[in-house]
Short mmCIF file of C-alpha atoms and ligand atoms in Angstrom, two decimals:
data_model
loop_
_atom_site.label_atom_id
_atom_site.label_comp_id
_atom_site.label_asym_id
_atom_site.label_seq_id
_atom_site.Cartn_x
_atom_site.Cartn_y
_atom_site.Cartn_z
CA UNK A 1 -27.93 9.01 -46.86
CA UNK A 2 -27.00 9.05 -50.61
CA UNK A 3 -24.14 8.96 -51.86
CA UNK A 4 -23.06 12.57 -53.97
CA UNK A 5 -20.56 13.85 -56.10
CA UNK A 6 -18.51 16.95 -55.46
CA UNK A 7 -15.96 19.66 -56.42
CA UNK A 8 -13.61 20.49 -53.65
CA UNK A 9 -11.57 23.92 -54.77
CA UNK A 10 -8.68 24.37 -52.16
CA UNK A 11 -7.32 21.25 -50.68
CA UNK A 12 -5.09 22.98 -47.91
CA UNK A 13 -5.67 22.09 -44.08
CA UNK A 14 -9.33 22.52 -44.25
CA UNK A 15 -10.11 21.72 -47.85
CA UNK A 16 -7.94 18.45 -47.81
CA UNK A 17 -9.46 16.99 -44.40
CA UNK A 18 -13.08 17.60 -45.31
CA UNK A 19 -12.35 16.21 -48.78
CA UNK A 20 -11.12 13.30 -47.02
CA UNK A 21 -14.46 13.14 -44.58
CA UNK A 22 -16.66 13.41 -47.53
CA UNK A 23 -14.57 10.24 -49.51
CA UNK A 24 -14.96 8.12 -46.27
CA UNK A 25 -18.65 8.56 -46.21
CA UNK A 26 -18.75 7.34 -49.76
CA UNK A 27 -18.68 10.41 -51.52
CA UNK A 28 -17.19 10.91 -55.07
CA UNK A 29 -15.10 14.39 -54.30
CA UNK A 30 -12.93 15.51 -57.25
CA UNK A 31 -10.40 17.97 -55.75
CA UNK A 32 -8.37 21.29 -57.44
CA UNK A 33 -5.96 23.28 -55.70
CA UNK A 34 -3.92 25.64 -57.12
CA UNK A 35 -0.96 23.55 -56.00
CA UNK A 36 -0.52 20.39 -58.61
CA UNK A 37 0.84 18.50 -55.53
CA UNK A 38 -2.30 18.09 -53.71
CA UNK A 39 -4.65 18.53 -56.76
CA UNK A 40 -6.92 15.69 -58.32
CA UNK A 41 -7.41 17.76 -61.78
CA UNK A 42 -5.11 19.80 -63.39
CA UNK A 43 -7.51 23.32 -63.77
CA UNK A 44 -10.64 24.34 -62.55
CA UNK A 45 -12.15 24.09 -65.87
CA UNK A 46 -11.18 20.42 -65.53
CA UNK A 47 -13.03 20.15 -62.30
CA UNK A 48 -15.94 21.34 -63.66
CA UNK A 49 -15.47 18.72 -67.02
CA UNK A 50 -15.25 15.96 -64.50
CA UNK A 51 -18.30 16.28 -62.53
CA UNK A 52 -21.85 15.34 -63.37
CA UNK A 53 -24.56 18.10 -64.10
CA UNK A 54 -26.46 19.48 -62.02
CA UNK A 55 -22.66 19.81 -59.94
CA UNK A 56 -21.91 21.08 -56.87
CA UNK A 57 -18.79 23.05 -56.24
CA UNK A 58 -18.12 23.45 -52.68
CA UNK A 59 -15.20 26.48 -52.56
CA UNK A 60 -12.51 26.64 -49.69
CA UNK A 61 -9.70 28.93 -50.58
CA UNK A 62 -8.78 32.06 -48.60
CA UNK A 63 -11.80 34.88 -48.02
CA UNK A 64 -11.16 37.72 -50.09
CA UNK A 65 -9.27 37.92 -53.21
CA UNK A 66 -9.01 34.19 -53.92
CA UNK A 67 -12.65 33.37 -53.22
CA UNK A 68 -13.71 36.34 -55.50
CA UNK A 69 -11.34 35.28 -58.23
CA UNK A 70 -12.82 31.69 -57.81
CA UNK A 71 -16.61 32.30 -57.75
CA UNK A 72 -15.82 34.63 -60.80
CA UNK A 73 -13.99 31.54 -62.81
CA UNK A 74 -17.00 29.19 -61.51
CA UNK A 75 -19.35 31.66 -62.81
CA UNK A 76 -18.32 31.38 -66.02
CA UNK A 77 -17.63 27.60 -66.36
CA UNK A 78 -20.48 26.51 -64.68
CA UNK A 79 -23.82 25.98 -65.91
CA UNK A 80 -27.52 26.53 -64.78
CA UNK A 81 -29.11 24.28 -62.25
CA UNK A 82 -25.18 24.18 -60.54
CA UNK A 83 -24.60 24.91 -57.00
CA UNK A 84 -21.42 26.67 -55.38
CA UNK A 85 -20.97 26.51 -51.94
CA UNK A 86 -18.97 28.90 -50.23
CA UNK A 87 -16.98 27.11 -46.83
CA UNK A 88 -14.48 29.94 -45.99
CA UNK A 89 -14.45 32.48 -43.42
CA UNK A 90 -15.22 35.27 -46.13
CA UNK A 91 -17.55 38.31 -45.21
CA UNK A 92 -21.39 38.28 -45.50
CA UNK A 93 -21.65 41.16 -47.21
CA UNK A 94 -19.71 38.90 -50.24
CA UNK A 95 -22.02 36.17 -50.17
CA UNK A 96 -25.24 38.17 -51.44
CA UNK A 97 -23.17 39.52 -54.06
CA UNK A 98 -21.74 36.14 -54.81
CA UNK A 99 -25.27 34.98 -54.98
CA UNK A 100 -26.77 37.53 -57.68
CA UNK A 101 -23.57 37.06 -59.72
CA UNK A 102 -24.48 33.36 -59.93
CA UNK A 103 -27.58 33.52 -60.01
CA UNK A 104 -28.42 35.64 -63.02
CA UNK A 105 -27.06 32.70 -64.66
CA UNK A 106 -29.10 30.54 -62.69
CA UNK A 107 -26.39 29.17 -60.84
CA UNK A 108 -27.18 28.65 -57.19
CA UNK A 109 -25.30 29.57 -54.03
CA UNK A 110 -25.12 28.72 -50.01
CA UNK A 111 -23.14 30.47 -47.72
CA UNK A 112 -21.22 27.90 -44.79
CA UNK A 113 -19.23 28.82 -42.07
CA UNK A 114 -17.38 26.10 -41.08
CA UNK A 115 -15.38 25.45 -37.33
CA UNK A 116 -13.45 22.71 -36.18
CA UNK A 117 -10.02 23.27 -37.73
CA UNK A 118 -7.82 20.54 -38.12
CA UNK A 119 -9.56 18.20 -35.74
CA UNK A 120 -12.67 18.46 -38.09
CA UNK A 121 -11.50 15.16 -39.96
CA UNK A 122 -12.40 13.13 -36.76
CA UNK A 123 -14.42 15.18 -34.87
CA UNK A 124 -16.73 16.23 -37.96
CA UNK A 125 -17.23 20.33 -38.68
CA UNK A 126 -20.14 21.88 -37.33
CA UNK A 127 -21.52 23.96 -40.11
CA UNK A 128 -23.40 27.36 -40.11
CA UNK A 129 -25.65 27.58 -43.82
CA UNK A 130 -27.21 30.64 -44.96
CA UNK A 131 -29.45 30.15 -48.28
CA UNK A 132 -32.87 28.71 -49.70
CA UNK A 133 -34.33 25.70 -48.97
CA UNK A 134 -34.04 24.14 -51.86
CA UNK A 135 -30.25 24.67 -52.37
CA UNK A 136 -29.37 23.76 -48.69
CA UNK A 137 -32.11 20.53 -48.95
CA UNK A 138 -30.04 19.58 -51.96
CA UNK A 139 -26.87 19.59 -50.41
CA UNK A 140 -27.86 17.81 -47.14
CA UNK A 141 -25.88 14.82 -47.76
CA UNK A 142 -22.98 16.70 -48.21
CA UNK A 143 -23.73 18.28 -44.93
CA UNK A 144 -25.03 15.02 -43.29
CA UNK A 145 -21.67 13.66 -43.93
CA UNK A 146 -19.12 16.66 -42.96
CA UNK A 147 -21.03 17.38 -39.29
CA UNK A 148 -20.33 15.71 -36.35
CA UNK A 149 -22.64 12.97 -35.24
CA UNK A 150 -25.32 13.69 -33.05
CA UNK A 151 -27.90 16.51 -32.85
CA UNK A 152 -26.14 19.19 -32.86
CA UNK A 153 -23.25 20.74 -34.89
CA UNK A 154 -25.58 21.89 -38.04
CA UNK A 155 -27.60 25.10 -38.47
CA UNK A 156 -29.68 26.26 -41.78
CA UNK A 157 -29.18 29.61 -39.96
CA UNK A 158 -31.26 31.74 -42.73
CA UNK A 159 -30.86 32.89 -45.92
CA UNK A 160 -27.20 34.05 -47.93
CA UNK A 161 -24.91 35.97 -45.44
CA UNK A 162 -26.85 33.90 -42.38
CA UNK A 163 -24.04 31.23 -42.68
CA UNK A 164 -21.25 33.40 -42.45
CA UNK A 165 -22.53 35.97 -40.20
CA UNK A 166 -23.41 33.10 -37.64
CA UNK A 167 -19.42 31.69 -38.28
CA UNK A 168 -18.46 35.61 -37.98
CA UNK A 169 -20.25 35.98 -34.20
CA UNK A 170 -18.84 32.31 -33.52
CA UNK A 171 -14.84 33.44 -34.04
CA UNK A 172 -15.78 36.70 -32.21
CA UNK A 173 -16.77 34.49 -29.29
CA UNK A 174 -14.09 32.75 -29.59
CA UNK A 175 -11.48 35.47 -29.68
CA UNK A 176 -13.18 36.39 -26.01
CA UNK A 177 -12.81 33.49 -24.81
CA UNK A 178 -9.28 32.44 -25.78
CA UNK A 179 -7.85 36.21 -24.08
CA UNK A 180 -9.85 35.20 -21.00
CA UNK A 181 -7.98 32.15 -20.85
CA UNK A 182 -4.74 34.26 -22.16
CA UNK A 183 -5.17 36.69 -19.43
CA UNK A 184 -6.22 33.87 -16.46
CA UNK A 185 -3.14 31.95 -17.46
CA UNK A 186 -0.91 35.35 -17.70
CA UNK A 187 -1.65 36.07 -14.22
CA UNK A 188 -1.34 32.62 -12.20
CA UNK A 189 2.33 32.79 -14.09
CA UNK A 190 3.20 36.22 -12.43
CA UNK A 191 2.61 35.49 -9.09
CA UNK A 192 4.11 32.45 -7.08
CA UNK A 193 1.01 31.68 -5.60
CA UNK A 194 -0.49 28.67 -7.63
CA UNK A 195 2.78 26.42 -7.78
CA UNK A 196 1.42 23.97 -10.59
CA UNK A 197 -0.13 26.31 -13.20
CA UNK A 198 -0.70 23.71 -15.34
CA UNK A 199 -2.40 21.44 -12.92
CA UNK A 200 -4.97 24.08 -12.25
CA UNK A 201 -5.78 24.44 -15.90
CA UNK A 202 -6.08 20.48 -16.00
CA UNK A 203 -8.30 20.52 -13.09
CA UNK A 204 -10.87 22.92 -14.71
CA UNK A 205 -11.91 20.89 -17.60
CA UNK A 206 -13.83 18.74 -15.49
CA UNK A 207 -17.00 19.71 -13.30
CA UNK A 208 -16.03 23.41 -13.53
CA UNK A 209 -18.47 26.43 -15.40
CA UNK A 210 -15.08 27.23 -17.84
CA UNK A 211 -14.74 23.46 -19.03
CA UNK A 212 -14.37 23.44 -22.59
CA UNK A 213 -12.67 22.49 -25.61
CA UNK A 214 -10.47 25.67 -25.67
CA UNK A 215 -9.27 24.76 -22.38
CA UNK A 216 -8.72 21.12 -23.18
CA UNK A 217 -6.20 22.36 -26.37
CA UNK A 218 -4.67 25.17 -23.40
CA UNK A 219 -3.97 21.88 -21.42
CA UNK A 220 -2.57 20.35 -24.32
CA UNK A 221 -0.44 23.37 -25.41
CA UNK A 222 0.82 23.39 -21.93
CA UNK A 223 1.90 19.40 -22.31
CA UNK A 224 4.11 20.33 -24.99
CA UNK A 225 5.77 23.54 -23.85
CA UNK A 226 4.86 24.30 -20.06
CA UNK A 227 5.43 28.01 -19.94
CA UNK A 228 5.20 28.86 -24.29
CA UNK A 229 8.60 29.66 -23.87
CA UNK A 230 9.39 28.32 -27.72
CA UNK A 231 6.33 31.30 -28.62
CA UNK A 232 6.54 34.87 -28.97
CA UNK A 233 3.70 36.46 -27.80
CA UNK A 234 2.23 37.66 -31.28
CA UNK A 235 -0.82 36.99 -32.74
CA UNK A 236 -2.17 37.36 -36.21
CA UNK A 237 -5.73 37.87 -36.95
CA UNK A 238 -7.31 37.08 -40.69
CA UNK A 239 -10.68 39.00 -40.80
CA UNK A 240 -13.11 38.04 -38.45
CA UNK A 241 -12.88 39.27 -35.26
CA UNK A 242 -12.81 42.78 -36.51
CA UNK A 243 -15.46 41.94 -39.07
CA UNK A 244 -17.47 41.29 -35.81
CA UNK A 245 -16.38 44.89 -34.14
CA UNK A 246 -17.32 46.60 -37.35
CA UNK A 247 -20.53 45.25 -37.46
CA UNK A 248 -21.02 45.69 -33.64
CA UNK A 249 -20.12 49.60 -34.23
CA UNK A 250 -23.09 49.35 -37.45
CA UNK A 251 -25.75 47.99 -34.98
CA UNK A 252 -24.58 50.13 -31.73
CA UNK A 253 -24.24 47.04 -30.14
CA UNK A 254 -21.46 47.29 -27.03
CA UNK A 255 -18.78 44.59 -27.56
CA UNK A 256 -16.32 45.29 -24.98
CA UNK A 257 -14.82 42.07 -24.53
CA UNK A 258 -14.52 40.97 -28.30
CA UNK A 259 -12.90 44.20 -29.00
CA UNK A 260 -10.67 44.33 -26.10
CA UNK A 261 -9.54 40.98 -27.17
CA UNK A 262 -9.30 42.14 -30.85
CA UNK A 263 -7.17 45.44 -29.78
CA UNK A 264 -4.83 42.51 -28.07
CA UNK A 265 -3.86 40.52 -31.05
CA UNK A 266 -3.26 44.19 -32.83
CA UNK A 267 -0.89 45.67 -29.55
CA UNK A 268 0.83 41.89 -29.87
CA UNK A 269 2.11 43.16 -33.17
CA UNK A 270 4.03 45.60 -31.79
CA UNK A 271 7.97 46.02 -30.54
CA UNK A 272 7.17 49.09 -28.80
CA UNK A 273 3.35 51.13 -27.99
CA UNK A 274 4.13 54.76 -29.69
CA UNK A 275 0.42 55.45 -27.48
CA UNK A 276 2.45 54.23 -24.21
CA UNK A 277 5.26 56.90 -25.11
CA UNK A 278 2.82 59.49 -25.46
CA UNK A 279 1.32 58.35 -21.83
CA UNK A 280 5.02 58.43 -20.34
CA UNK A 281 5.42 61.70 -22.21
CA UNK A 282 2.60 63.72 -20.84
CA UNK A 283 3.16 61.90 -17.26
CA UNK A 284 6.39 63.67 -17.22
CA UNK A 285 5.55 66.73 -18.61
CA UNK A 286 2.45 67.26 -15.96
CA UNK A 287 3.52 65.58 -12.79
CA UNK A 288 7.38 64.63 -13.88
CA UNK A 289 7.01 61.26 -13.12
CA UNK A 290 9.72 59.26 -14.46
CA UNK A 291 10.20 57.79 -18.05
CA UNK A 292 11.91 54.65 -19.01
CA UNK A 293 14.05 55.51 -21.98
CA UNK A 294 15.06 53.28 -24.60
CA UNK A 295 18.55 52.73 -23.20
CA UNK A 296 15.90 51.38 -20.23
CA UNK A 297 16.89 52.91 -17.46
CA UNK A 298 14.68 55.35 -15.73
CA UNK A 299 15.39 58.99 -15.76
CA UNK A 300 13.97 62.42 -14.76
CA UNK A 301 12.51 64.67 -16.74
CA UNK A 302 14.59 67.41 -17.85
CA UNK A 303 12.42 70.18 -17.35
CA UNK A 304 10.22 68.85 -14.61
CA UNK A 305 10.87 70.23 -11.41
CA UNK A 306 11.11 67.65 -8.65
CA UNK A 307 10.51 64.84 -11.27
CA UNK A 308 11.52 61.27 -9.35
CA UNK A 309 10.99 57.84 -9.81
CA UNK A 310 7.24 57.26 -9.33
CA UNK A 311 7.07 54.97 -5.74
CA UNK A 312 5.23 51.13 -5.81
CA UNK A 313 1.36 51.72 -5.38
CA UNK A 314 -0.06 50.39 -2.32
CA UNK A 315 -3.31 48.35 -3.28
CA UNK A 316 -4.96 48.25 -0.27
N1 NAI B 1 -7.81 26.69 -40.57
C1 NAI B 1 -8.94 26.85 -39.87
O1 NAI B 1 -8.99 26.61 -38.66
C2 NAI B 1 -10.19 27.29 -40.56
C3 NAI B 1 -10.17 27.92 -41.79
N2 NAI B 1 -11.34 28.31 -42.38
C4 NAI B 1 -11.37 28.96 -43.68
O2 NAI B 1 -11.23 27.94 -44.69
C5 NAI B 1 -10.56 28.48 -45.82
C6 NAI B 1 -9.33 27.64 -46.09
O3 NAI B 1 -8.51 27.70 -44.95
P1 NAI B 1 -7.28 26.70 -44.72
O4 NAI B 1 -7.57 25.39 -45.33
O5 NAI B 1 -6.95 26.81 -43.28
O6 NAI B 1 -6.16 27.44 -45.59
P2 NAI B 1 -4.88 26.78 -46.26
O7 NAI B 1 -3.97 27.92 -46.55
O8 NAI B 1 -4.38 25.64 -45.44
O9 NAI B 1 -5.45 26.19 -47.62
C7 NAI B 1 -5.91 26.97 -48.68
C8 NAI B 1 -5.69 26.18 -49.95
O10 NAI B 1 -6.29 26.88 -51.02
C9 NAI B 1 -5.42 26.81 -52.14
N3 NAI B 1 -5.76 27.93 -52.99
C10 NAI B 1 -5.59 29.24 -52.74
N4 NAI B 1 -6.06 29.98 -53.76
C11 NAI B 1 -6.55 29.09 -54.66
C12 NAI B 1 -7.17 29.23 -55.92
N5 NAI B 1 -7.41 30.45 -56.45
N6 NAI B 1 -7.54 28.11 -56.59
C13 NAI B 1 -7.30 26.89 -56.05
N7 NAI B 1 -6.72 26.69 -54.87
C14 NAI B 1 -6.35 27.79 -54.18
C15 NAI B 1 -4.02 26.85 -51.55
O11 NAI B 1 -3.07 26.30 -52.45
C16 NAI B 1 -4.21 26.00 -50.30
O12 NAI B 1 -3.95 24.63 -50.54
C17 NAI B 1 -10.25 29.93 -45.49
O13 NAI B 1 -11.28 30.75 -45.99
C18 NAI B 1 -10.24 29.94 -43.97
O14 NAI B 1 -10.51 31.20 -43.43
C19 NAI B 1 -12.56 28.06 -41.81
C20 NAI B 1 -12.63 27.43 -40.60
C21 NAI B 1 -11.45 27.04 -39.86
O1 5RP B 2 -12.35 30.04 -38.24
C1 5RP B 2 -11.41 29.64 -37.60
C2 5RP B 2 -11.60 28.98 -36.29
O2 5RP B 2 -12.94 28.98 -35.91
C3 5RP B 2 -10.04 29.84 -38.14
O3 5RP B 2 -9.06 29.11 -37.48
C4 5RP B 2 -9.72 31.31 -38.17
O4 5RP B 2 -8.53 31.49 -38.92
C5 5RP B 2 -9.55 31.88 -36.78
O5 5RP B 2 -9.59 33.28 -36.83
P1 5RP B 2 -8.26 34.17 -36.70
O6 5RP B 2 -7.33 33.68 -37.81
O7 5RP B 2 -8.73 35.58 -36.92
O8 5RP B 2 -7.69 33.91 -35.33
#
């Protein structure tokens, strides 16, 4: 596979590794990030100086603001016959307007969604491309290089926005799947009926239907803190997950788990549920059932009549 030169923009945990990948498969990458620490040039307009014509740029800054403000720069410095490549998670509905911007100056564009995280620099990042042919045939070295080996872990998944919507349904997926495993592990830890929680987890990755590579870094997050204690249960979320709800609710298409999981990392967030007080409230008010209050003791209602402490519910 030849050999290719290439801009790297954003050199942070992504940016840096696949840099990295691309050098040790003989690639000439000149790097820029916005921090001089971990930057090869000094600007962007450097970057672009250094690099050969017809260049490709491959972009891997934050979605969003920072990729706009990037493609916007590269628009200008760059000239006709160039390629960017866009590697973050940003939204589909950028990329085709990322890709007339360029290309009225005849500057080309491909859309990847990259996944492997920080074990991409060994394991190689499987890469979702949306764009032509002749853009993506251009930059299969590039590609040839960053993917893991084998078959699979490389899809020309259709033209701009194909990339990142593919990447988009992947991190949906994978939202569902990490609060199944969430929820599984949640449960085994409030009941005393599996003794070694962990060992069950470790038993599953091999031979079982839920064997995977979530489950594998589960194991290993297990390893180095047993029951998460060092964690508070809050998650953040940066764009995709409800980028795949939103587009779910565009093509009526029923989502329930994605979403569920989504509505999890959001209900994470918070100290107390001001929906949950309203539930207590109106419990009280109609059948006055007790409330917790926030001293957290359980009292009656004050108007109810007959209002007690609700009694256990018998499941069977
Ligand atoms: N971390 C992950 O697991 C994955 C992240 N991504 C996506 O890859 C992109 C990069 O993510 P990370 O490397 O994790 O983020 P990061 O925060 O580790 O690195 C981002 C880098 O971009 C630099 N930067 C920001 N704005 C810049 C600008 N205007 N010009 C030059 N440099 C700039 C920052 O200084 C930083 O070094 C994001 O779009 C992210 O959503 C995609 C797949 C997996
Ligand atoms: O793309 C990824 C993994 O595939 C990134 O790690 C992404 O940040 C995960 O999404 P979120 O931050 O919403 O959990």
């Amino acid at each position: 596979m030849a050999a290719m030169q290439i801009g790297m923009i954003g050199l942070g945990k992504m940016g840096g590794n696949m840099a990295e990948r691309l050098r040790r498969a003989g690639h000439d990458v000149v790097g820029y990030d916005r921090n001089p620490e971990s930057s090869d040039v000094s600007s962007l307009d450097e970057l672009v100086q250094r690099l050969q014509a017809p260049r490709v740029v491959w972009v891997m800054v934050p979605a969003g603001a920072p990729t706009r403000a990037t493609i916007d720069q590269l628009c200008e410095a760059l000239s006709p016959g160039d390629i960017v490549v866009d590697g973050g998670n940003s939204h589909y509905l950028d990329d085709k307007k990322h890709a007339d911007q360029l290309g009225a100056r005849d500057i080309g564009f491909v859309d990847v969604g990259v996944s492997g995280g920080v074990w991409g620099l060994q394991n190689g990042y499987a890469l979702m491309v949306g764009g032509d042919a002749d853009a993506v045939g251009r930059l299969m070295p590039i590609f040839e290089s960053l993917k893991p080996e084998g078959e699979d872990g490389f899809v020309h998944a259709g033209t701009v926005g194909a990339g990142h919507f593919a990447k988009m349904v992947h991190n949906g997926i994978e939202y569902g799947i990490m609060q199944a495993f969430a929820e599984g592990w949640e449960l085994l830890e409030a009941t005393d009926i599996v003794t070694d929680v962990p060992g069950a987890f470790k038993s599953w990755r091999t031979g079982t239907v839920i064997r995977s590579w979530l489950l594998d870094l589960l194991v290993r997050a297990l390893d180095q803190d047993p029951d998460l204690s060092e964690l508070k249960g809050y998650a953040e979320d940066s764009g995709e997950g409800r980028w795949t709800v939103q587009a779910a609710v565009d093509h009526a298409v029923p989502l329930p788990a994605i979403t569920a999981a989504l509505y999890a990392r959001f209900s994470s967030r918070q100290e107390d549920s001001p929906a949950m007080k309203m539930v207590a409230a109106l419990r009280n008010q109609f059948g006055g059932h007790a409330v917790a209050s926030v001293e957290g003791q359980h009292t009656k209602g004050a108007d109810a009549p007959g209002a007690d402490v609700t009694p256990p519910i018998d499941g069977h």
